[in-house]
Short mmCIF file of C-alpha atoms in Angstrom, two decimals:
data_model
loop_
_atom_site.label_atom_id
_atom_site.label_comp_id
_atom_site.label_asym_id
_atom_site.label_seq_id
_atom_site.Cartn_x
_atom_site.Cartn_y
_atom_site.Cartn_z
CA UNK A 226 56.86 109.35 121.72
CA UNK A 227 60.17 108.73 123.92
CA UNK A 228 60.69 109.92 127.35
CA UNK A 229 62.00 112.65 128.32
CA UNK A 230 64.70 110.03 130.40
CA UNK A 231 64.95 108.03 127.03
CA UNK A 232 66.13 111.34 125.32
CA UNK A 233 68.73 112.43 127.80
CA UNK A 234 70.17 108.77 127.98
CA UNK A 235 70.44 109.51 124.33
CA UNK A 236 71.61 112.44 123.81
CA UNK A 237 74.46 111.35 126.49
CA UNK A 238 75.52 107.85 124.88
CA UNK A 239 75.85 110.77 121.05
CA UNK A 240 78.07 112.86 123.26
CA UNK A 241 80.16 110.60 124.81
CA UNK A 242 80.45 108.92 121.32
CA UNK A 243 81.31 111.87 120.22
CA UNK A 244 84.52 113.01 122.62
CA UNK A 245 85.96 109.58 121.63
CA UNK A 246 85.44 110.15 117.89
CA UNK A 247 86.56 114.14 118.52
CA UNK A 248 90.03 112.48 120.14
CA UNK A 249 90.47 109.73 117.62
CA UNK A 250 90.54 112.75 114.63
CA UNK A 251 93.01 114.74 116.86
CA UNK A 252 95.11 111.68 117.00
CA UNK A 253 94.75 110.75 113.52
CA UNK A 254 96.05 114.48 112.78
CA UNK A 255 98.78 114.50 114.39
CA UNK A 256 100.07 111.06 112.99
CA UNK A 257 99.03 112.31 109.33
CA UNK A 258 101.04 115.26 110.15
CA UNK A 259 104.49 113.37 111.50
CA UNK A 260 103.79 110.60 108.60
CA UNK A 261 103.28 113.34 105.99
CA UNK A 262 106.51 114.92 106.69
CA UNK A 263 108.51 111.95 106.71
CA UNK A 264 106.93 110.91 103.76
CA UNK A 265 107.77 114.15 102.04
CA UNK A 266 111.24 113.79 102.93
CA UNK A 267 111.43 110.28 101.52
CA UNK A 268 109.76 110.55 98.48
CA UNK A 269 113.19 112.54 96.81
CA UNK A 270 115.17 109.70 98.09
CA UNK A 271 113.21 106.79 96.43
CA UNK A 272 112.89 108.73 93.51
CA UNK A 273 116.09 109.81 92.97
CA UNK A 274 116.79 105.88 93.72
CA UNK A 275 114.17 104.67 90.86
CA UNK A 276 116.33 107.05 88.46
CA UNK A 277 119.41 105.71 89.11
CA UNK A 278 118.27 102.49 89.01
CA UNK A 279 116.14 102.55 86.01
CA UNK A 280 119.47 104.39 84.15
CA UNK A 281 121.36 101.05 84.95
CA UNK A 282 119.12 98.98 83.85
CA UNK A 283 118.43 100.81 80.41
CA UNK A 284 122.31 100.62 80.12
CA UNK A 285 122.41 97.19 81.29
CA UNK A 286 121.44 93.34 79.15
CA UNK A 287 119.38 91.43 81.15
CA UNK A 288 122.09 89.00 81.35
CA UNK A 289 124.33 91.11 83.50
CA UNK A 290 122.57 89.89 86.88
CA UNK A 291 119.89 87.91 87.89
CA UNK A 292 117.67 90.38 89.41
CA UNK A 293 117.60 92.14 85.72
CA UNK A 294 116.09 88.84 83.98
CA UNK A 295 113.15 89.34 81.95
CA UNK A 296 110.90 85.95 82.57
CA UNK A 297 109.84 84.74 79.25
CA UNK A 298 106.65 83.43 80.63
CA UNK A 299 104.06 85.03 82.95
CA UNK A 300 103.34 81.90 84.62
CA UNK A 301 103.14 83.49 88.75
CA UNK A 302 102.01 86.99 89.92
CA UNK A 303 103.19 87.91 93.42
CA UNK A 304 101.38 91.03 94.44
CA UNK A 305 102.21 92.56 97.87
CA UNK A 306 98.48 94.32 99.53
CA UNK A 307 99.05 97.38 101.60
CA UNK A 308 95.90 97.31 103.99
CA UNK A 309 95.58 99.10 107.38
CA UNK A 310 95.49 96.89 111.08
CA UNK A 311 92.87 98.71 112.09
CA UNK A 312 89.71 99.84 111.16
CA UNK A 313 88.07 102.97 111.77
CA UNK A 314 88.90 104.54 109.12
CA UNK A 315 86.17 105.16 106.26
CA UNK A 316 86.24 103.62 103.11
CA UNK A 317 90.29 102.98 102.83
CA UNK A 318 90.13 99.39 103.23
CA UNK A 319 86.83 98.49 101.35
CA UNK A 320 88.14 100.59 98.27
CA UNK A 321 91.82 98.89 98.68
CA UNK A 322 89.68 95.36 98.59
CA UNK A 323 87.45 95.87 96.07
CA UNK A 324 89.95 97.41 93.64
CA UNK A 325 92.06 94.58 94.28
CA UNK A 326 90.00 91.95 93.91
CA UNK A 327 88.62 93.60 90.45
CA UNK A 328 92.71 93.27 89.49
CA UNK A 329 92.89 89.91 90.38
CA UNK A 330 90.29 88.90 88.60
CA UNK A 331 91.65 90.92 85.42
CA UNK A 332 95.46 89.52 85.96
CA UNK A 333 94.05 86.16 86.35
CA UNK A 334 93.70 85.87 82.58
CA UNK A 335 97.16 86.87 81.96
CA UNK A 336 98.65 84.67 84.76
CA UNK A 337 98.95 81.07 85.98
CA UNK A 338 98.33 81.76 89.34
CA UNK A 339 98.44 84.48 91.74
CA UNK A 340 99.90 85.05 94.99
CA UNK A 341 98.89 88.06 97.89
CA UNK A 342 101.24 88.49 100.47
CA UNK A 343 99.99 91.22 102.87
CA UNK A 344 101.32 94.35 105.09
CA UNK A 345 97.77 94.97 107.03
CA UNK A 346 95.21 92.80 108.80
CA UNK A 347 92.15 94.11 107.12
CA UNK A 348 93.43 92.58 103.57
CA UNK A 349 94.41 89.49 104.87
CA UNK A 350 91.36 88.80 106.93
CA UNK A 351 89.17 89.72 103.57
CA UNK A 352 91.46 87.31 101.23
CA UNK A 353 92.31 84.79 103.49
CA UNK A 354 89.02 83.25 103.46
CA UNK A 355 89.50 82.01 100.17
CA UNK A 356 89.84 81.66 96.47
CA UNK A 357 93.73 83.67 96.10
CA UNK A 358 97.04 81.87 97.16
CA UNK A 359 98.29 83.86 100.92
CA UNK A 360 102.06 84.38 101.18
CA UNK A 361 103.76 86.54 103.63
CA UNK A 362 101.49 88.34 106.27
CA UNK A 363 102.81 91.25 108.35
CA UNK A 364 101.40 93.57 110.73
CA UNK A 365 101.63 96.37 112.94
CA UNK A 366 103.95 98.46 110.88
CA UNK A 367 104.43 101.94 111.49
CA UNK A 368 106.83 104.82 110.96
CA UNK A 369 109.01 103.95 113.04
CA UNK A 370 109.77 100.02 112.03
CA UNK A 371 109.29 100.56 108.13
CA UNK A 372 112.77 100.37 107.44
CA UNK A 373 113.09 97.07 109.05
CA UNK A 374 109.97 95.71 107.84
CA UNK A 375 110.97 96.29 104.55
CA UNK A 376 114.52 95.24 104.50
CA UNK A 377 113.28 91.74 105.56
CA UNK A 378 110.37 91.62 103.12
CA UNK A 379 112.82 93.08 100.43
CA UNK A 380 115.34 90.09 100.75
CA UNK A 381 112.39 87.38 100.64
CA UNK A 382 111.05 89.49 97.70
CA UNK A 383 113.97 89.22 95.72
CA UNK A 384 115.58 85.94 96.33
CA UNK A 385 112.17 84.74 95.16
CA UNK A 386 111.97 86.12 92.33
CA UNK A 387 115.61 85.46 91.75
CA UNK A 388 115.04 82.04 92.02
CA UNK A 389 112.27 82.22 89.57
CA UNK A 390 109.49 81.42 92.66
CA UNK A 391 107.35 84.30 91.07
CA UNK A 392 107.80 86.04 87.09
CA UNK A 393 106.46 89.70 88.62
CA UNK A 394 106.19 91.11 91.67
CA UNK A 395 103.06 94.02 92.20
CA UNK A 396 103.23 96.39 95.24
CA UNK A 397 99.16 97.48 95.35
CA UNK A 398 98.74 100.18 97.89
CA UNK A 399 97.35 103.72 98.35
CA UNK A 400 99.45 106.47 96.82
CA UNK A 401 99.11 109.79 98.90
CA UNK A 402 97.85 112.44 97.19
CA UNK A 403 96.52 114.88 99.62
CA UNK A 404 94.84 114.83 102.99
CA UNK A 405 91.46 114.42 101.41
CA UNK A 406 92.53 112.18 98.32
CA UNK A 407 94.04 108.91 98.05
CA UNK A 408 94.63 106.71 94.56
CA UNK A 409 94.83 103.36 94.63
CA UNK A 410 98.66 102.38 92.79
CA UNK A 411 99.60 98.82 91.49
CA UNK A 412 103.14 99.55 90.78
CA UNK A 413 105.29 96.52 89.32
CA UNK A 414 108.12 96.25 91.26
CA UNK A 415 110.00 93.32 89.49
CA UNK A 416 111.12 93.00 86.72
CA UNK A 417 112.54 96.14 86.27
CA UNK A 418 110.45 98.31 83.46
CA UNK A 419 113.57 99.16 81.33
CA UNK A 420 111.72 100.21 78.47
CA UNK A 421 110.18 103.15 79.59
CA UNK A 422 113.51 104.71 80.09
CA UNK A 423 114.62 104.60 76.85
CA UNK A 424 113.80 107.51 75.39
CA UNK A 425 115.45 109.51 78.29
CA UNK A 426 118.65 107.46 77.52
CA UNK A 427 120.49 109.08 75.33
CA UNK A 428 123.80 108.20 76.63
CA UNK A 429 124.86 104.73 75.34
CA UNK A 430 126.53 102.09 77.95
CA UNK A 431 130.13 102.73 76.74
CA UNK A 432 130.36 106.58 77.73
CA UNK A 433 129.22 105.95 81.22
CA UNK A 434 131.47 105.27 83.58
CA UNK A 435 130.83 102.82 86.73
CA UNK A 436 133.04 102.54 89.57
CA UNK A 437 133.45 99.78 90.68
CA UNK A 438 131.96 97.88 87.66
CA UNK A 439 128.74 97.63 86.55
CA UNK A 440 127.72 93.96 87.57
CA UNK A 441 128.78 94.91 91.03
CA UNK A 442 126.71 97.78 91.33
CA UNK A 443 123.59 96.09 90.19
CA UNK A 444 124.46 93.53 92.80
CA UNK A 445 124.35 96.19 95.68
CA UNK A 446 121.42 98.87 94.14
CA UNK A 447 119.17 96.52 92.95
CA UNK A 448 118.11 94.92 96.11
CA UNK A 449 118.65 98.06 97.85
CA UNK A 450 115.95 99.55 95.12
CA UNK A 451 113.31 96.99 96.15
CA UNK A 452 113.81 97.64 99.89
CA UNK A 453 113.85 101.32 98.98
CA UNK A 454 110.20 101.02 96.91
CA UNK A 455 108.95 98.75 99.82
CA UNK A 456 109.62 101.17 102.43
CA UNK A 457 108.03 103.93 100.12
CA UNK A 458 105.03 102.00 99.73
CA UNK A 459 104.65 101.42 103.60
CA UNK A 460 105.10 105.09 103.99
CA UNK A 461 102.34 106.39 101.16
CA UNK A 462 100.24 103.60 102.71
CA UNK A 463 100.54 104.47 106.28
CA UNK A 464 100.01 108.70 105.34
CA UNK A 465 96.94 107.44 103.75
CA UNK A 466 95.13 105.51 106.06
CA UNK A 467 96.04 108.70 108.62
CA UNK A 468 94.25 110.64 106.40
CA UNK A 469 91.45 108.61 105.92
CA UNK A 470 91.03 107.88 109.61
CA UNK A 471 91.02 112.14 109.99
CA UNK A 472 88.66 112.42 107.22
CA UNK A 473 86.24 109.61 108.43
CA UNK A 474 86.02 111.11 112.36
CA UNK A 475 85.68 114.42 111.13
CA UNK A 476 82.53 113.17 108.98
CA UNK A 477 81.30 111.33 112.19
CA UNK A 478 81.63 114.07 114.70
CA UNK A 479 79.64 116.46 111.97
CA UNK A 480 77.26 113.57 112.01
CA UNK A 481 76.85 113.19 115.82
CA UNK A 482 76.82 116.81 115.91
CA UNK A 483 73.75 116.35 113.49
CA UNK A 484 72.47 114.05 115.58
CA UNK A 485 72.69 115.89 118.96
CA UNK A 486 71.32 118.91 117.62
CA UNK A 487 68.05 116.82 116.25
CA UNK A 488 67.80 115.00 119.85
CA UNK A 489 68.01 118.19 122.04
CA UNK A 490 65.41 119.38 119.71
CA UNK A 491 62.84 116.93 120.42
CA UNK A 492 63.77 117.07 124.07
CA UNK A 493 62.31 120.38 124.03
CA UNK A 494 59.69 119.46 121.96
CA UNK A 495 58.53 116.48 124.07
CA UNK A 496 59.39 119.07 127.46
CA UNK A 497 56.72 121.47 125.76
CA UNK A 498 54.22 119.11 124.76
CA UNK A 499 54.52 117.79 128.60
CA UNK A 500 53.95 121.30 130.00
CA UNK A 501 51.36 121.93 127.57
CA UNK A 502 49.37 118.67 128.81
CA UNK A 503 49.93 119.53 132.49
CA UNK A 504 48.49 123.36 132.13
CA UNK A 505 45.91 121.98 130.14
CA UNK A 506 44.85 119.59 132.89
CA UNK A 507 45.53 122.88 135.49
CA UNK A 508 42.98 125.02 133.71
CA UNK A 509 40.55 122.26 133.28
CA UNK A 510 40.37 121.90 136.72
CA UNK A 511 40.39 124.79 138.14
CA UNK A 512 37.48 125.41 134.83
CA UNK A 513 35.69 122.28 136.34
CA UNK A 514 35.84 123.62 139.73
CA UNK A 515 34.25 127.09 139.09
CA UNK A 516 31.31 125.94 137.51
CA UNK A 517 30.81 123.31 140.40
CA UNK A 518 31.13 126.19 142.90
CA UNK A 519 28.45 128.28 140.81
CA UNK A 520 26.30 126.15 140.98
CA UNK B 752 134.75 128.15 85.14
CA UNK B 753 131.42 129.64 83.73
CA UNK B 754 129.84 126.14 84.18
CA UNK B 755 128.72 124.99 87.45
CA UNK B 756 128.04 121.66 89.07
CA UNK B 757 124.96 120.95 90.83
CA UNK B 758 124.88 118.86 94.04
CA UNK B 759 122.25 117.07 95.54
CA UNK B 760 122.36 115.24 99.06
CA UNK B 761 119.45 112.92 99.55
CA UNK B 762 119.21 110.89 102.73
CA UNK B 763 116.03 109.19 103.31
CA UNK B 764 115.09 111.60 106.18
CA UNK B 765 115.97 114.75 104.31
CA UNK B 766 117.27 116.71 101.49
CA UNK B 767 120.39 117.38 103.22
CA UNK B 768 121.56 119.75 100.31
CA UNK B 769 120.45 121.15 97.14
CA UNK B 770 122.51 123.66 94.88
CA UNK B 771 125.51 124.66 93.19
CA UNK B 772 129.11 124.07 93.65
CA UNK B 773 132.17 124.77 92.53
CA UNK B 774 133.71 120.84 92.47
CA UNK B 775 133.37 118.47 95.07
CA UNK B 776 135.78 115.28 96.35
CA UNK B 777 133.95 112.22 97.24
CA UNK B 778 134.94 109.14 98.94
CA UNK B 779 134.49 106.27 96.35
CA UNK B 780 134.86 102.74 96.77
CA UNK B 781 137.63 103.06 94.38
CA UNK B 782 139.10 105.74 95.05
CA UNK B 783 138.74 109.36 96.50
CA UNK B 784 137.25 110.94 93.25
CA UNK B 785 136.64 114.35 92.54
CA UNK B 786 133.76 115.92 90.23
CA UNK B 787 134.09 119.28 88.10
CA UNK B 788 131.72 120.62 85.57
CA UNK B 789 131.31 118.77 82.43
CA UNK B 790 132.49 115.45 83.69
CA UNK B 791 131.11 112.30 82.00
CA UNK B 792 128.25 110.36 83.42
CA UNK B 793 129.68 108.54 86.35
CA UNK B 794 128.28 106.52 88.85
CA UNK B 795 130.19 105.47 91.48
CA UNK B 796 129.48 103.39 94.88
CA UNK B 797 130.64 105.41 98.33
CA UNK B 798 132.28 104.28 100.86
CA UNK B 799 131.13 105.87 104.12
CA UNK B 800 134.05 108.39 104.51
CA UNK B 801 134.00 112.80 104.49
CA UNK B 802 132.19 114.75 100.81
CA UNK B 803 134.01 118.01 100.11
CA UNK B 804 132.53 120.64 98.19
CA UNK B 805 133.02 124.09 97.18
CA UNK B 806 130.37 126.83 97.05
CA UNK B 807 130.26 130.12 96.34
CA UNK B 808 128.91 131.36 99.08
CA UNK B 809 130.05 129.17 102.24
CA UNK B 810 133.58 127.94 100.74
CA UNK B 811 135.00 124.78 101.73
CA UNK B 812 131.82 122.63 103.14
CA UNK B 813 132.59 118.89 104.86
CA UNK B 814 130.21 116.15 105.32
CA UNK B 815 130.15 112.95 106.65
CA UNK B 816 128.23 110.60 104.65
CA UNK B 817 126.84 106.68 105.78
CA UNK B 818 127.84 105.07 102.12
CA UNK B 819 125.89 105.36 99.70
CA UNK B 820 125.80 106.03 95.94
CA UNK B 821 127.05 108.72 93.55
CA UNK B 822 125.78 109.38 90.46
CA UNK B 823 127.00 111.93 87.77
CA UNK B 824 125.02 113.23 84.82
CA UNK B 825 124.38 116.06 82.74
CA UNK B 826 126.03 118.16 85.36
CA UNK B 827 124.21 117.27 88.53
CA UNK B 828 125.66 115.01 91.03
CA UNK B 829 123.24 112.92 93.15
CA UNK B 830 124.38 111.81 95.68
CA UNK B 831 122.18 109.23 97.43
CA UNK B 832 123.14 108.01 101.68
CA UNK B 833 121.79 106.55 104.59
CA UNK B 834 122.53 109.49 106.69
CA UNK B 835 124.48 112.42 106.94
CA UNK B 836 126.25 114.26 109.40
CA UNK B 837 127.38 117.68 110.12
CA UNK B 838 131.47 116.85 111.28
CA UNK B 839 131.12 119.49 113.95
CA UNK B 840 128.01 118.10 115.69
CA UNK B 841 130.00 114.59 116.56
CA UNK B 842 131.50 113.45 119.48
CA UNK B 843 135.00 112.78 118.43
CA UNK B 844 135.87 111.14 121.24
CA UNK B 845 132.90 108.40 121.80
CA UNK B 846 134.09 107.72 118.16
CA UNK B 847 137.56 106.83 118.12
CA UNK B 848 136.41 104.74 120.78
CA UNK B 849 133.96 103.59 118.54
CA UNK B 850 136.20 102.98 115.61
CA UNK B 851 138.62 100.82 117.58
CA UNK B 852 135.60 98.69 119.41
CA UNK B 853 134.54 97.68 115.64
CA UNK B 854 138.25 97.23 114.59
CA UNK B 855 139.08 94.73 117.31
CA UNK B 856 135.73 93.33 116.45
CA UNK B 857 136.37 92.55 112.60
CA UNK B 858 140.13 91.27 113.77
CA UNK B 859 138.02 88.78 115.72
CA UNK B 860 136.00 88.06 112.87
CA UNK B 861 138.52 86.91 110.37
CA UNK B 862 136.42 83.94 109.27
CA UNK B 863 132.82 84.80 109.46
CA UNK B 864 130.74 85.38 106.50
CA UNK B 865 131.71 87.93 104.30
CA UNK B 866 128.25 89.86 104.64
CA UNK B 867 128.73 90.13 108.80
CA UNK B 868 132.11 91.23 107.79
CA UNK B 869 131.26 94.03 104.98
CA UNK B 870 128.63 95.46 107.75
CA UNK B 871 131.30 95.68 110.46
CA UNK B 872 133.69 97.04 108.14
CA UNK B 873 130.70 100.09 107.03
CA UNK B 874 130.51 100.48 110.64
CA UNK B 875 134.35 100.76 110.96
CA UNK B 876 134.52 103.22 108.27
CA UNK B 877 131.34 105.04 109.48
CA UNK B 878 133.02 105.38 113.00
CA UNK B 879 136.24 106.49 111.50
CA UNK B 880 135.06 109.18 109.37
CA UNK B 881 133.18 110.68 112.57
CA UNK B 882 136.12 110.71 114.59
CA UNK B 883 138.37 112.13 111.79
CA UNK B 884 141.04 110.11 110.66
#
């Protein structure tokens, strides 16, 4: 059995534990709560965006500009990793890991070869010791440099795959469902899915009008589009791993709660079973000394 | 006009405005254009300049939008900015000033590259439309 000294210095180390784990969720709460709202506000804006974009596109040949061209071959997969910098934070960046390396073991069959660029340490660090291609790597984004992460990733993005350095580009990264649920998303970002707007098409190319013409707009939307999804993805991504960081302190001060209420009560238990021994010993003595004095 | 137009201003940070309107003027790149009900599916780039629109309730309503896109369809007009700004909230003065820092600027710039050139000249027109002219 443990001292009673072993306990305390216990039950203090839990506690202290504890307060830092108790600050960390307050933290992560009030970052889930700025990134939430400025993730609300965006997600109109790159939707509204995709519309427009995919609307183009269904009115457009694949001809009209470069970004548009559908590569006949699926020869290289460029997927960009959404990961957190830090860790911390429950499961987010196993499950991120292991669902991506389960895709790029399925895409594998379907492509030539496959590259991971990442925004986040903890992906990198996982997939740079081997067996995928690394491109880009960029950390310590946040809410407030999103926007110029993603316009600079955007432009490499695109004049690669304008170029014809990779046939599809893959944002992976955790869509934002609620505070207490996340979902993994591999949304293709390049080539543009035309078909799926068809049905909603119902206007045909020559009753829309563009201003100026078409071929220039494509020019300016379409790698405003990628920088747009980028930026959305970094957002979803960063409301996430808020979230998950909440979640996973909340579940850890429960636990060291758990843990200090189990501690105290063995304190006690090991206080009584002390006090127990020392009356015992009292009334054995003073037991012994009677009889001697009888006698 | 039974038929009404719906307007949507999206900036990135907000929806800036959501609902109906009676028509509304916005600065294209070629052109001012102006939007009523039942117009055909148009979508037109913005230059950053003033939106006008008509409501029902509030009347004549002005806007300064950052550029942008317009799009026209069934109806609804999207329109899709950087940023938008409330013409009564700016500091006309700071810019005019503004305005004519950029304008000497892109005089300067006569032969740099035409991207450094097309950002000054948003900024020009950004700084412009803020200070009203």
């Amino acid at each position: 059995m443990p001292s009673l000294k072993q306990i305390t210095t216990k039950i203090k180390s839990v506690r202290s534990t504890r307060r830092i784990m108790g600050a960390m969720k307050l933290i992560a709460a009030v970052r889930l709560q700025k990134a939430q709202a400025a993730l609300m506000a965006y997600r109109p804006y790159s939707d509204a965006y995709r519309d427009v974009v995919l609307n183009v596109a269904a009115l457009s040949e694949s001809e009209d500009h470069p970004l548009l061209r559908v590569p006949e071959e699926k020869t290289n997969l460029h997927v960009l990793f959404f990961t957190s910098d830090r860790g911390l934070c429950g499961s987010f960046n196993s499950a991120l890991i292991r669902n991506m390396q389960r895709y790029v073991e399925e895409q594998s069959e379907v492509f030539g070869s496959i590259k991971l660029s990442f925004v986040g340490r903890r992906g990198r660090d996982y997939f740079s010791k081997g067996g995928v291609a690394t491109g880009k790597y960029y950390t310590g984004v946040n809410e407030k440099n999103s926007r110029k992460f993603s316009e600079e990733l955007a432009a490499a993005l695109t004049e690669e795959f304008r170029v014809g350095g990779s046939d599809e580009i893959v944002l992976a990264y955790n869509h934002f469902v609620s505070a207490i649920s996340q979902r993994m998303t591999f949304e293709r970002l390049l080539p543009l899915s035309v078909q799926e707007n068809d049905d909603s098409g119902a206007e045909s190319s020559s009753d829309y009008i563009f201003e100026p013409e078409k071929e220039r707009i494509i020019g300016s939307i379409l790698p405003k589009y990628v920088q747009v999804r980028i930026e959305r993805a970094m957002n979803e991504s960063l409301t996430s791993e808020h979230a998950a960081r909440m979640t996973a302190m909340e579940n850890a001060t429960s636990n060291a709660d758990e843990v200090i209420a189990k501690l105290t009560l063995l304190f006690n238990k090991t206080r009584q079973a002390i006090i127990t021994t020392e009356l015992m010993d009292i009334v054995n003595g003073t037991e012994a000394q009677r009889k001697g004095g009888n006698e | 006009m039974a038929e009404k137009l719906r307007l949507k201003i999206i900036t990135p940070e907000k929806l800036v405005f959501d609902g109906e309107v009676e028509e509304l003027v916005a600065p294209g790149q070629m052109g001012e254009f102006g939007v009523l009900p039942g117009h055909v599916p148009f979508l037109s780039m913005l230059f950053p300049g003033r939106l006008r629109f008509k409501t029902e309730e509030s009347g004549e309503n002005t806007l300064i939008i950052h550029g942008g896109l317009a799009d026209v369809k069934d109806d609804t007009v999207s329109i899709l900015t950087d940023q938008s700004e409330d013409p009564e909230e700016v500091d006309v003065a700071t810019a005019r000033k503004d305005a004519e820092a950029f304008q000497k600027e892109l005089d300067e710039l006569q032969d740099a590259e035409a991207s450094e050139r097309e950002e000054l000249d948003k900024k020009l027109r950004i700084a412009r439309s803020r200070a009203g002219e």
